[in-house]
Structures are given as C-alpha cells and as structure tokens.
Amino acid sequence: MKPRTSRLLIVDDNEMNRDMLARRLARKGYEIAVTESAHGLLERVKQDRTDLVLLDIEMPKSVALTR
C-alpha cells in the first residue's frame, strides 16, 4: 500500500512567493494548496485535512487565530 501524500497549505499575500514555494514543494511530491489570506484558515485546514501550514506572519490583513 502506497503511503498518503502529505498535504501542505501555503498562506502568503505575495503571489510570487506562493507560486515559487508551491512549485518547489510540488516537485518534491507534496500535495499543495495556496491562499492569499489567513481568513478562514482554520476551516480550510479541517476541510482539506491539511498536514502542514506554511504561513507568512507579516501580512497586511492579519487575522488573529484563536481556539
């Protein structure tokens, strides 16, 4: 049985950063999703069963993440 591919979510407001990182990680075999804002991040992580979030912490429209 083949192991499940890890799912990564890239959150960055800079399109070039998102694209570059997504392409590099996809070449390494990861399943990639991207978004430009943290809005709705927790719901997306649950829905997509994301394994790892790569989050730009210096975005202009930052959203406080709470439990």
Short mmCIF file of C-alpha atoms in Angstrom, two decimals:
data_model
loop_
_atom_site.label_atom_id
_atom_site.label_comp_id
_atom_site.label_asym_id
_atom_site.label_seq_id
_atom_site.Cartn_x
_atom_site.Cartn_y
_atom_site.Cartn_z
CA MET A 1 0.00 0.00 0.00
CA LYS A 2 1.36 3.42 -1.00
CA PRO A 3 1.66 6.00 1.83
CA ARG A 4 -0.59 9.06 1.63
CA THR A 5 0.96 12.20 0.14
CA SER A 6 1.43 14.99 2.70
CA ARG A 7 -0.89 17.97 2.17
CA LEU A 8 0.58 21.45 2.59
CA LEU A 9 -1.22 24.80 2.67
CA ILE A 10 0.77 27.90 1.71
CA VAL A 11 -0.64 31.20 3.04
CA ASP A 12 1.09 34.30 1.69
CA ASP A 13 -0.14 37.64 0.33
CA ASN A 14 2.72 37.75 -2.22
CA GLU A 15 1.80 35.84 -5.38
CA MET A 16 5.41 35.27 -6.45
CA ASN A 17 6.27 33.74 -3.06
CA ARG A 18 3.23 31.44 -3.19
CA ASP A 19 3.97 30.32 -6.73
CA MET A 20 7.68 29.68 -6.20
CA LEU A 21 7.18 27.73 -2.98
CA ALA A 22 4.25 25.74 -4.39
CA ARG A 23 6.23 24.70 -7.48
CA ARG A 24 9.29 23.66 -5.48
CA LEU A 25 7.31 21.62 -2.98
CA ALA A 26 5.13 20.01 -5.67
CA ARG A 27 8.31 18.80 -7.40
CA LYS A 28 9.23 17.10 -4.11
CA GLY A 29 5.94 15.18 -4.21
CA TYR A 30 3.75 17.19 -1.81
CA GLU A 31 0.09 17.97 -2.48
CA ILE A 32 -0.16 21.77 -2.42
CA ALA A 33 -2.98 24.24 -1.77
CA VAL A 34 -2.46 28.00 -1.69
CA THR A 35 -4.35 31.01 -0.38
CA GLU A 36 -3.57 34.71 -0.15
CA SER A 37 -5.06 35.43 3.28
CA ALA A 38 -5.50 33.87 6.69
CA HIS A 39 -9.26 34.46 6.55
CA GLY A 40 -10.97 31.11 7.01
CA LEU A 41 -7.68 29.31 7.54
CA LEU A 42 -8.86 27.02 10.34
CA GLU A 43 -11.91 25.88 8.39
CA ARG A 44 -9.81 25.15 5.31
CA VAL A 45 -7.31 23.11 7.34
CA LYS A 46 -10.12 20.97 8.72
CA GLN A 47 -11.88 20.63 5.36
CA ASP A 48 -8.77 19.75 3.33
CA ARG A 49 -7.18 17.62 6.10
CA THR A 50 -4.00 19.69 5.80
CA ASP A 51 -0.86 18.26 7.38
CA LEU A 52 1.23 21.45 7.48
CA VAL A 53 0.55 25.18 7.07
CA LEU A 54 3.31 27.48 5.84
CA LEU A 55 2.11 30.90 6.98
CA ASP A 56 3.56 34.32 6.20
CA ILE A 57 3.34 36.07 9.57
CA GLU A 58 3.81 39.60 8.17
CA MET A 59 0.72 40.03 6.02
CA PRO A 60 -1.09 43.38 5.88
CA LYS A 61 -4.51 41.93 6.73
CA SER A 62 -3.52 39.58 9.52
CA VAL A 63 -6.22 37.73 11.40
CA ALA A 64 -5.78 36.61 14.98
CA LEU A 65 -6.18 32.85 15.20
CA THR A 66 -7.97 31.70 18.32
CA ARG A 67 -9.26 28.37 19.53
#
